[in-house]
Coordinates of C-alpha atoms and ligand atoms in Angstrom, one line a residue:
M1 CA 32.9 -46.3 -27.0
A2 CA 33.0 -46.2 -30.8
E3 CA 29.4 -46.1 -31.9
T4 CA 26.8 -43.6 -30.9
R5 CA 23.7 -45.0 -29.2
Y6 CA 20.3 -43.5 -29.7
I7 CA 17.6 -43.3 -27.0
F8 CA 14.1 -42.1 -28.0
V9 CA 11.8 -40.7 -25.4
T10 CA 8.1 -40.8 -26.3
G11 CA 5.0 -40.1 -24.3
G12 CA 1.5 -41.3 -24.1
V13 CA -1.9 -40.8 -22.3
A14 CA -1.3 -37.1 -21.6
S15 CA 1.1 -34.3 -22.3
S16 CA 3.1 -32.5 -19.5
L17 CA 4.1 -35.7 -17.8
G18 CA 7.7 -34.6 -17.8
K19 CA 9.4 -36.2 -20.8
G20 CA 12.0 -33.4 -20.7
I21 CA 12.8 -34.3 -17.0
I22 CA 13.0 -38.0 -17.7
S23 CA 15.2 -37.4 -20.7
S24 CA 17.5 -35.1 -18.7
S25 CA 17.6 -37.6 -15.8
I26 CA 18.6 -40.5 -18.0
G27 CA 21.2 -38.2 -19.6
K28 CA 22.5 -37.2 -16.2
L29 CA 22.9 -40.8 -15.1
L30 CA 24.7 -41.9 -18.3
Q31 CA 26.9 -38.8 -18.1
A32 CA 27.8 -39.6 -14.5
R33 CA 29.1 -42.9 -15.7
G34 CA 31.6 -41.1 -17.9
Y35 CA 29.6 -41.1 -21.2
K36 CA 29.4 -38.1 -23.4
V37 CA 25.7 -37.3 -23.8
T38 CA 23.5 -34.8 -25.7
I39 CA 19.8 -34.4 -25.7
Q40 CA 17.6 -33.2 -28.6
K41 CA 14.0 -32.2 -28.8
F42 CA 11.6 -32.5 -31.7
D43 CA 8.5 -30.3 -31.5
P44 CA 5.7 -31.4 -33.8
Y45 CA 4.4 -27.9 -34.5
I46 CA 4.7 -26.0 -37.8
N47 CA 6.5 -22.9 -36.5
I48 CA 10.1 -22.8 -37.7
D49 CA 11.2 -22.2 -34.1
P50 CA 9.5 -21.1 -30.9
G51 CA 10.9 -17.5 -31.2
T52 CA 7.5 -16.0 -32.1
L53 CA 5.4 -18.2 -29.8
N54 CA 3.3 -16.5 -27.1
P55 CA 4.7 -17.3 -23.6
Y56 CA 1.1 -18.0 -22.5
E57 CA 1.0 -20.9 -24.8
H58 CA 4.6 -22.1 -24.8
G59 CA 6.4 -20.7 -21.8
E60 CA 9.8 -19.0 -22.2
C61 CA 11.9 -19.1 -25.4
Y62 CA 15.3 -20.5 -24.5
V63 CA 18.3 -19.3 -26.4
T64 CA 21.3 -21.5 -27.2
V65 CA 24.9 -20.2 -27.4
D66 CA 24.8 -20.3 -31.2
G67 CA 21.8 -18.0 -31.2
H68 CA 18.9 -20.4 -31.8
E69 CA 15.5 -19.7 -30.2
A70 CA 14.6 -23.0 -28.7
D71 CA 12.1 -24.9 -26.7
L72 CA 12.3 -24.5 -22.9
D73 CA 13.1 -28.1 -22.5
L74 CA 16.6 -27.3 -23.7
G75 CA 17.0 -25.3 -20.5
H76 CA 16.3 -28.5 -18.5
Y77 CA 18.9 -30.4 -20.5
E78 CA 21.5 -27.7 -19.9
R79 CA 20.7 -27.3 -16.2
F80 CA 20.8 -31.1 -15.5
L81 CA 23.8 -31.9 -17.6
S82 CA 25.8 -28.7 -17.6
I83 CA 26.2 -29.1 -21.4
E84 CA 25.7 -26.5 -24.1
T85 CA 23.0 -27.3 -26.6
R86 CA 22.8 -25.8 -30.1
K87 CA 20.5 -25.3 -33.0
A88 CA 20.6 -29.0 -33.9
N89 CA 19.2 -29.8 -30.4
S90 CA 15.8 -28.2 -31.0
I91 CA 13.9 -29.0 -34.2
T92 CA 10.3 -28.4 -35.2
T93 CA 8.1 -29.9 -37.9
G94 CA 8.2 -26.5 -39.5
R95 CA 12.0 -26.8 -39.9
I96 CA 11.9 -30.3 -41.2
Y97 CA 9.3 -29.3 -43.9
K98 CA 11.1 -26.1 -44.8
S99 CA 14.3 -28.0 -45.4
V100 CA 12.5 -30.6 -47.5
I101 CA 10.7 -27.9 -49.5
D102 CA 13.9 -26.0 -50.0
K103 CA 15.6 -29.1 -51.3
E104 CA 12.6 -29.7 -53.6
R105 CA 12.8 -26.2 -55.0
R106 CA 16.6 -26.7 -55.6
G107 CA 15.8 -29.8 -57.6
D108 CA 17.6 -32.1 -55.2
Y109 CA 14.9 -34.8 -55.6
L110 CA 15.4 -35.1 -59.3
G111 CA 11.8 -35.0 -60.3
K112 CA 10.6 -37.5 -57.8
T113 CA 7.2 -37.1 -56.0
V114 CA 8.1 -35.7 -52.6
Q115 CA 6.3 -37.5 -49.8
V116 CA 6.1 -37.9 -46.0
I117 CA 7.7 -41.3 -46.4
P118 CA 10.5 -41.3 -47.3
H119 CA 11.4 -37.6 -47.7
I120 CA 10.1 -36.2 -44.4
T121 CA 11.1 -39.2 -42.4
D122 CA 14.6 -39.2 -44.0
E123 CA 15.0 -35.6 -43.0
I124 CA 13.9 -36.4 -39.5
K125 CA 16.4 -39.3 -39.4
R126 CA 19.1 -37.1 -40.8
N127 CA 18.6 -34.6 -38.0
I128 CA 18.7 -37.3 -35.3
K129 CA 21.9 -38.8 -36.7
Y130 CA 23.5 -35.4 -37.4
L131 CA 24.3 -35.2 -33.7
G132 CA 25.7 -38.7 -33.7
N133 CA 27.9 -37.8 -36.6
D134 CA 29.2 -34.6 -35.1
K135 CA 33.0 -34.7 -35.7
N136 CA 33.8 -32.2 -33.0
N137 CA 31.7 -33.8 -30.4
K138 CA 31.9 -37.6 -30.3
Y139 CA 28.7 -38.4 -28.4
D140 CA 28.2 -41.8 -26.9
F141 CA 24.5 -41.2 -26.5
V142 CA 22.1 -39.0 -28.3
I143 CA 18.8 -38.8 -26.5
T144 CA 15.9 -37.6 -28.7
E145 CA 12.7 -36.4 -27.0
I146 CA 9.6 -36.4 -29.2
G147 CA 7.1 -33.7 -28.2
G148 CA 3.4 -34.4 -28.0
T149 CA 1.9 -37.8 -27.3
V150 CA 1.6 -41.0 -29.3
G151 CA -1.4 -41.0 -31.5
D152 CA -1.3 -37.3 -32.4
I153 CA -1.6 -36.8 -36.1
E154 CA 1.4 -34.5 -35.9
S155 CA 3.8 -37.0 -34.3
L156 CA 3.2 -39.8 -36.8
P157 CA 6.3 -39.0 -39.1
Y158 CA 8.5 -39.0 -36.0
M159 CA 7.2 -42.3 -34.8
E160 CA 7.7 -43.8 -38.3
S161 CA 11.3 -42.4 -38.2
I162 CA 11.9 -44.0 -34.8
R163 CA 10.5 -47.3 -36.1
Q164 CA 12.9 -47.2 -39.1
L165 CA 15.9 -46.2 -36.9
K166 CA 15.2 -49.0 -34.4
W167 CA 15.2 -51.4 -37.3
E168 CA 18.4 -50.0 -38.8
L169 CA 20.4 -49.6 -35.6
G170 CA 19.3 -52.7 -33.7
P171 CA 20.6 -52.8 -30.2
N172 CA 22.1 -49.3 -30.7
A173 CA 18.6 -47.7 -30.4
L174 CA 16.2 -48.0 -27.6
C175 CA 12.8 -46.5 -26.8
V176 CA 11.7 -45.2 -23.4
H177 CA 8.0 -44.6 -23.2
L178 CA 6.4 -42.4 -20.5
T179 CA 2.8 -42.8 -19.6
Y180 CA 0.4 -41.9 -16.8
V181 CA -1.3 -44.1 -14.2
P182 CA -4.3 -42.3 -12.8
F183 CA -5.8 -42.9 -9.4
L184 CA -9.6 -43.1 -9.4
A185 CA -10.5 -41.7 -6.0
A186 CA -14.1 -43.1 -6.0
A187 CA -12.9 -46.7 -6.7
K188 CA -9.6 -46.1 -4.7
E189 CA -7.8 -47.7 -7.6
L190 CA -4.8 -47.1 -9.8
K191 CA -5.7 -47.7 -13.4
T192 CA -3.3 -49.1 -15.9
K193 CA -5.6 -49.3 -18.9
P194 CA -4.5 -45.9 -20.4
T195 CA -0.9 -47.2 -20.3
Q196 CA -1.9 -50.4 -22.0
H197 CA -3.7 -48.5 -24.7
S198 CA -0.9 -46.1 -25.2
V199 CA 1.6 -48.9 -25.6
K200 CA -0.8 -50.6 -28.0
E201 CA -0.9 -47.4 -30.0
L202 CA 2.9 -47.4 -30.1
Q203 CA 3.1 -51.0 -31.1
S204 CA 0.6 -50.4 -33.9
L205 CA 3.1 -48.0 -35.3
G206 CA 5.7 -50.7 -35.2
I207 CA 7.5 -49.6 -32.1
Q208 CA 8.0 -51.8 -29.1
P209 CA 9.1 -49.7 -26.1
D210 CA 12.1 -51.1 -24.2
I211 CA 11.5 -49.2 -21.0
L212 CA 8.3 -47.9 -19.5
V213 CA 8.2 -45.0 -17.1
L214 CA 4.9 -44.8 -15.3
R215 CA 4.1 -41.4 -13.9
S216 CA 1.8 -41.4 -11.0
E217 CA 0.9 -39.5 -7.9
H218 CA 0.9 -42.7 -5.9
N219 CA 3.3 -45.5 -5.2
L220 CA 2.8 -48.4 -7.7
S221 CA 3.0 -51.9 -6.3
A222 CA 5.3 -54.5 -7.7
N223 CA 2.2 -56.4 -8.8
L224 CA 0.8 -53.5 -10.8
R225 CA 4.2 -53.1 -12.5
K226 CA 4.2 -56.8 -13.2
K227 CA 0.8 -56.6 -14.8
V228 CA 1.9 -53.7 -17.0
A229 CA 5.0 -55.6 -18.0
L230 CA 2.9 -58.6 -19.0
F231 CA 0.4 -56.6 -21.0
C232 CA 2.9 -54.4 -22.8
N233 CA 5.7 -57.0 -23.7
V234 CA 8.2 -55.1 -21.6
E235 CA 10.6 -56.8 -19.2
E236 CA 9.5 -56.4 -15.6
A237 CA 12.8 -54.8 -14.5
A238 CA 12.2 -52.2 -17.2
V239 CA 8.9 -51.0 -15.9
V240 CA 9.7 -48.2 -13.5
Q241 CA 7.6 -45.5 -11.7
S242 CA 8.0 -41.8 -11.6
M243 CA 6.2 -40.5 -8.5
D244 CA 5.7 -36.9 -7.8
V245 CA 8.7 -35.6 -5.9
P246 CA 9.4 -32.2 -4.2
T247 CA 11.8 -31.1 -6.9
I248 CA 12.5 -32.3 -10.4
Y249 CA 16.2 -32.6 -9.4
E250 CA 15.3 -35.7 -7.4
V251 CA 14.2 -37.5 -10.5
P252 CA 17.7 -38.8 -11.5
L253 CA 18.1 -40.4 -8.1
M254 CA 14.6 -41.9 -8.3
M255 CA 15.6 -43.4 -11.7
Q256 CA 18.9 -44.6 -10.4
E257 CA 17.2 -46.4 -7.5
Q258 CA 15.2 -48.3 -10.1
N259 CA 18.3 -49.1 -12.2
V260 CA 17.1 -47.3 -15.3
D261 CA 20.7 -46.5 -16.3
K262 CA 21.8 -50.1 -15.8
T263 CA 18.8 -51.5 -17.7
I264 CA 19.7 -49.2 -20.6
L265 CA 23.4 -50.3 -20.6
R266 CA 22.5 -53.9 -20.4
K267 CA 20.0 -53.7 -23.2
M268 CA 22.5 -51.9 -25.3
G269 CA 25.2 -54.4 -24.6
L270 CA 27.5 -52.0 -22.7
P271 CA 29.5 -52.8 -19.5
I272 CA 27.6 -51.8 -16.4
G273 CA 30.3 -51.0 -13.7
E274 CA 29.8 -49.2 -10.4
D275 CA 26.9 -47.0 -9.7
P276 CA 28.0 -43.4 -9.8
E277 CA 27.7 -41.6 -6.5
L278 CA 26.5 -38.3 -7.8
I279 CA 28.0 -36.6 -4.8
P280 CA 27.8 -32.9 -5.9
W281 CA 24.2 -33.6 -7.1
R282 CA 23.2 -35.1 -3.8
N283 CA 24.9 -32.2 -1.9
F284 CA 22.8 -29.8 -3.8
L285 CA 19.6 -31.7 -2.8
T286 CA 20.7 -31.9 0.8
R287 CA 21.4 -28.1 0.9
R288 CA 18.0 -27.6 -0.7
S289 CA 16.2 -29.6 1.9
N290 CA 18.2 -28.1 4.8
A291 CA 17.5 -24.5 3.7
T292 CA 14.6 -23.3 5.8
K293 CA 15.2 -19.6 6.1
E294 CA 13.7 -17.7 3.2
V295 CA 14.9 -15.1 0.8
R296 CA 12.1 -13.2 -0.7
I297 CA 12.4 -12.0 -4.3
A298 CA 9.8 -10.1 -6.3
L299 CA 9.6 -10.9 -10.0
V300 CA 8.3 -7.8 -11.8
G301 CA 7.1 -8.9 -15.2
K302 CA 4.4 -8.7 -17.8
Y303 CA 3.1 -12.2 -16.9
A304 CA 2.3 -12.9 -13.2
E305 CA 1.5 -16.4 -12.1
L306 CA 2.8 -17.8 -15.3
Q307 CA 5.6 -20.0 -14.1
D308 CA 6.9 -21.1 -17.5
A309 CA 7.3 -17.6 -18.9
Y310 CA 10.3 -16.9 -16.7
K311 CA 11.4 -20.5 -16.2
S312 CA 15.1 -20.0 -16.5
I313 CA 15.1 -17.0 -14.2
L314 CA 13.2 -18.9 -11.5
E315 CA 15.5 -21.8 -11.8
S316 CA 18.6 -19.5 -11.6
L317 CA 17.2 -17.7 -8.5
S318 CA 16.4 -21.0 -6.9
Q319 CA 19.8 -22.5 -7.5
A320 CA 21.5 -19.3 -6.2
A321 CA 19.2 -19.3 -3.1
I322 CA 20.1 -23.0 -2.4
Y323 CA 23.8 -22.4 -2.7
N324 CA 23.3 -19.5 -0.2
D325 CA 21.4 -21.9 2.1
R326 CA 18.1 -20.1 1.6
K327 CA 14.7 -21.2 0.4
L328 CA 13.5 -19.0 -2.4
K329 CA 10.2 -17.3 -1.9
I330 CA 9.0 -15.7 -5.1
E331 CA 6.4 -13.0 -5.4
S332 CA 5.2 -12.5 -8.9
V333 CA 4.2 -8.9 -9.4
Q334 CA 2.4 -8.0 -12.6
S335 CA 4.1 -4.8 -13.8
E336 CA 0.9 -3.4 -15.3
G337 CA -0.6 -3.2 -11.8
I338 CA 2.3 -1.2 -10.2
T339 CA 1.7 2.6 -9.6
T340 CA 3.5 5.2 -7.5
A341 CA 0.6 4.9 -5.1
N342 CA 1.0 1.1 -4.5
V343 CA 4.6 0.4 -5.2
A344 CA 5.7 0.5 -1.6
E345 CA 2.9 -1.9 -0.6
K346 CA 4.0 -4.3 -3.3
L347 CA 7.8 -4.1 -2.9
S348 CA 8.8 -2.7 0.4
H349 CA 8.9 -6.1 2.2
V350 CA 11.0 -8.1 -0.3
D351 CA 14.7 -8.7 -0.1
G352 CA 15.4 -8.1 -3.7
I353 CA 13.6 -7.6 -7.0
V354 CA 14.2 -8.8 -10.5
I355 CA 12.9 -6.7 -13.4
C356 CA 12.1 -9.2 -16.1
P357 CA 12.9 -9.3 -19.9
G358 CA 10.1 -8.8 -22.4
F359 CA 8.9 -7.3 -25.6
G360 CA 6.3 -4.6 -26.2
S361 CA 5.1 -1.7 -24.1
R362 CA 2.6 -3.4 -21.9
G363 CA 3.6 -3.0 -18.2
I364 CA 6.6 -0.7 -19.0
E365 CA 5.3 2.1 -16.7
G366 CA 5.1 -0.3 -13.8
K367 CA 8.6 -1.5 -14.4
L368 CA 9.9 2.1 -14.4
V369 CA 8.0 2.8 -11.1
A370 CA 9.5 -0.3 -9.6
A371 CA 13.1 0.6 -10.8
Q372 CA 12.7 4.1 -9.3
Y373 CA 11.4 2.8 -6.0
T374 CA 14.1 0.2 -5.5
R375 CA 16.8 2.8 -6.6
E376 CA 15.5 5.4 -4.1
N377 CA 15.1 2.8 -1.3
N378 CA 18.3 0.9 -2.0
I379 CA 16.7 -2.5 -2.5
P380 CA 18.9 -5.0 -4.4
T381 CA 17.7 -4.9 -8.0
F382 CA 18.5 -7.1 -11.0
G383 CA 17.3 -5.8 -14.4
I384 CA 17.5 -8.4 -17.2
C385 CA 17.5 -7.4 -20.8
L386 CA 14.3 -5.2 -21.0
G387 CA 14.7 -5.0 -17.3
M388 CA 18.2 -3.4 -17.7
Q389 CA 16.7 -1.1 -20.4
C390 CA 14.1 0.0 -17.8
L391 CA 16.8 0.7 -15.2
A392 CA 18.5 3.0 -17.8
I393 CA 15.4 4.8 -18.9
E394 CA 14.3 5.4 -15.3
F395 CA 17.7 6.8 -14.5
A396 CA 17.5 9.1 -17.5
K397 CA 14.1 10.3 -16.5
N398 CA 14.5 10.9 -12.8
V399 CA 18.2 11.5 -12.3
L400 CA 19.3 13.1 -15.6
G401 CA 16.0 14.9 -15.9
Y402 CA 15.0 13.8 -19.4
A403 CA 11.3 13.5 -18.8
N404 CA 10.7 12.0 -22.2
A405 CA 13.5 9.4 -22.0
N406 CA 12.4 6.2 -23.6
S407 CA 13.3 3.2 -25.8
V408 CA 12.6 3.5 -29.5
E409 CA 10.7 0.3 -29.1
F410 CA 8.0 2.1 -27.2
D411 CA 8.2 5.6 -28.7
E412 CA 9.8 5.9 -32.1
K413 CA 10.0 9.7 -31.8
T414 CA 11.4 10.1 -28.4
P415 CA 13.8 13.0 -28.2
H416 CA 15.8 11.0 -25.6
N417 CA 16.4 7.7 -27.2
I418 CA 18.3 6.1 -24.3
I419 CA 17.6 2.7 -25.8
D420 CA 17.8 2.5 -29.6
I421 CA 18.5 0.3 -32.5
M422 CA 22.1 0.6 -33.5
E423 CA 23.2 1.2 -37.0
E424 CA 24.7 -2.3 -37.6
Q425 CA 21.5 -3.8 -36.2
K426 CA 19.3 -1.8 -38.7
A427 CA 21.2 -3.4 -41.5
I428 CA 20.4 -6.9 -40.2
T429 CA 16.8 -5.9 -39.7
N430 CA 16.5 -5.2 -43.3
M431 CA 17.7 -8.7 -44.2
G432 CA 14.9 -10.2 -42.1
G433 CA 16.9 -11.5 -39.0
T434 CA 16.1 -8.8 -36.5
M435 CA 17.7 -9.7 -33.2
R436 CA 21.0 -10.0 -31.6
L437 CA 20.9 -13.7 -30.6
G438 CA 23.3 -16.0 -28.9
A439 CA 26.5 -15.7 -27.0
F440 CA 28.7 -12.6 -27.3
E441 CA 31.8 -11.5 -25.5
C442 CA 31.8 -8.9 -22.8
V443 CA 34.7 -7.3 -21.0
V444 CA 33.9 -6.6 -17.3
K445 CA 35.6 -3.6 -15.6
K446 CA 37.5 -4.3 -12.4
N447 CA 36.3 -3.0 -9.0
T448 CA 32.6 -3.4 -9.8
K449 CA 29.8 -5.5 -8.5
A450 CA 29.9 -7.5 -11.8
Y451 CA 33.6 -8.2 -11.5
E452 CA 33.2 -9.2 -7.9
A453 CA 30.7 -11.7 -9.0
Y454 CA 32.5 -13.1 -12.0
Q455 CA 36.0 -12.8 -10.8
K456 CA 37.2 -12.4 -14.3
E457 CA 37.3 -9.8 -17.1
H458 CA 36.3 -11.8 -20.2
I459 CA 32.9 -13.4 -20.2
Q460 CA 30.5 -14.7 -22.8
E461 CA 26.7 -14.4 -22.3
R462 CA 23.6 -15.0 -24.4
H463 CA 21.5 -12.3 -25.9
R464 CA 18.0 -12.0 -27.3
H465 CA 17.0 -8.4 -28.1
R466 CA 16.8 -5.8 -30.8
Y467 CA 17.5 -2.6 -28.9
E468 CA 20.7 -1.4 -27.2
F469 CA 21.9 1.2 -24.7
N470 CA 22.6 4.4 -26.8
N471 CA 26.3 5.2 -26.4
A472 CA 25.6 8.9 -27.0
Y473 CA 24.4 9.0 -23.4
R474 CA 27.2 7.0 -21.8
D475 CA 29.3 9.9 -20.4
E476 CA 26.3 11.6 -18.9
F477 CA 25.2 8.3 -17.2
E478 CA 28.6 7.7 -15.9
K479 CA 29.0 11.2 -14.5
A480 CA 25.6 11.0 -12.7
G481 CA 26.4 7.6 -11.1
M482 CA 25.2 4.8 -13.4
K483 CA 28.3 3.1 -14.7
C484 CA 28.6 1.1 -17.8
V485 CA 30.7 -1.7 -16.4
G486 CA 30.5 -4.4 -19.1
V487 CA 31.1 -3.6 -22.7
N488 CA 31.3 -5.7 -25.9
P489 CA 34.9 -5.4 -27.0
E490 CA 34.1 -5.5 -30.7
S491 CA 31.0 -3.4 -31.1
D492 CA 31.5 -1.3 -27.9
L493 CA 27.8 -2.0 -27.0
V494 CA 27.0 -1.6 -23.3
E495 CA 26.2 -5.0 -21.8
I496 CA 26.2 -4.3 -18.0
V497 CA 25.2 -1.2 -16.0
E498 CA 25.3 -0.6 -12.3
I499 CA 25.1 2.0 -9.6
P500 CA 28.1 1.4 -7.4
E501 CA 26.7 3.6 -4.5
L502 CA 23.8 1.2 -4.0
K503 CA 23.8 -2.2 -2.3
W504 CA 23.2 -4.1 -5.6
Y505 CA 21.6 -2.3 -8.6
V506 CA 22.7 -4.1 -11.7
G507 CA 21.3 -4.4 -15.2
T508 CA 22.4 -6.8 -17.9
Q509 CA 21.5 -6.5 -21.6
F510 CA 22.2 -10.3 -21.8
H511 CA 20.4 -13.2 -20.2
P512 CA 22.5 -14.8 -17.5
E513 CA 19.6 -17.1 -16.6
Y514 CA 20.2 -19.2 -19.7
S515 CA 23.6 -20.4 -18.4
S516 CA 22.9 -21.2 -14.7
T517 CA 23.0 -24.9 -14.0
V518 CA 22.4 -27.1 -10.9
L519 CA 26.1 -27.7 -10.4
H520 CA 27.3 -24.3 -11.7
P521 CA 24.9 -21.6 -10.4
H522 CA 25.4 -18.3 -12.2
P523 CA 27.8 -15.8 -10.5
L524 CA 25.5 -12.8 -11.0
F525 CA 22.5 -14.6 -9.5
M526 CA 24.7 -15.8 -6.6
S527 CA 25.9 -12.3 -5.9
F528 CA 22.4 -10.8 -6.3
I529 CA 20.9 -13.3 -3.8
K530 CA 23.8 -12.7 -1.4
A531 CA 23.0 -9.0 -1.5
A532 CA 19.3 -9.7 -1.0
I533 CA 20.1 -11.8 2.0
E534 CA 22.3 -9.1 3.5
N535 CA 19.6 -6.5 2.8
Ligands
LIG1 N1 12.4 -5.7 -26.1 C1 13.7 -5.5 -25.8 C2 14.6 -5.5 -27.0 O1 14.2 -6.1 -28.0 C3 14.2 -6.4 -24.8 C4 14.2 -7.9 -25.2 C5 14.3 -8.8 -24.0 O2 14.1 -8.4 -22.8 N2 14.6 -10.1 -24.3 O3 15.7 -5.0 -27.0

């Protein structure tokens, strides 16, 4: 296929309807037909990126291989499609404006008045087409998800850009609009009025949706869909429903049953061909529904009951559980509440525990108590990033006997700076960029738990942290039984630690959860869950 096709996914009526899942599902179906697909998200907020956003407001910060701090929807894109996204796949209004303002300061606009139209909209369009023009990746489809809902003040420049692109690109651009059909219990009726209004709003901005996806908790009759089609100027076959399903991974199949992919291809003038069978995908879903026995994992983190804060970790654990024919049972344990007096009550009954990543000192004591408890009681333990740092600090305190062992992040003056900022990193800090971000190489030592999992020596994993294991303590740790089994070959920084004597006690400075996908569960999570089941 020579030309790149563009699919825009917008939303109306309410937020959180699952635009990211619909985008991913459409991407999945097109990819299964042999097309090369990428998905991009525009977030209408003014932050340059979500790196500094509070997880309470915005869930986890996802990290791409090229070191961009991105919206968590990129995690869905990668998990559904097994693709790698990059900085160009996650864009905010802040970044659009910054780039326009930088150009203005450089004099690129030659004295012109800089305005939302055309300068901001041109910058948005440039960012959409940038992926289509990527010489190294010839994409057949670029799917662009617009955050927020139609009618928001913030999303207007995006809508205007879509209007222009649909005009410019003709049949090579298409708009999928996702709305909500509520059920009024008192009247026992499904209501389409909000959808009609939302489409009117979109039309008033000059955009005619080509496909409507109606999210609903109930089955929508053919009549209801016909009515929506009529009121909204959308072909009947292009009005589909998205009912609540037990797992988001069923959504591609639900879309396929309603021929969404075929409708897209037909509307874009592409050959239709056979329906892809999606065999590995269906196998995953079958294993999921057949898994009845549980594996219980405690998630020890700063935020309990906050699903989105540890989204990728939860997904990675769940994938690994399914491939081990188990149903994942998560217990969120807020680390602030863990003390030596109650740790057994909170953790003794689980099969394994994950000590979560994080920033700041809140809840650190509890994480250290948890690490000590699972080490002394030989419960499979996976420390990720800050979690790995906690495994090391706890080991230094209670095995090496350094009572004041700490990370410089929490105690600048600690005499035993087990975790510290390394010299090279300090230099970067002074230039403003403070974190080690993105994928880095790691060499895994043979005959270790980590090697057993990966089955290879050279790996690449994504990072997002400032502080590092202090190599001055490496020998002491190794002699006392905590081994540094994964090391960055260039910087010699420690990336993986483990205690070989225990069933499974592993910490990684990197975030393996960012690269676990539905069809390729991450080897470390697989091996951790296996150990938890055996426990
Ligand atoms: N706060 C720690 C650091 O900056 C760990 C970061 C993380 O867990 N992502 O090094």
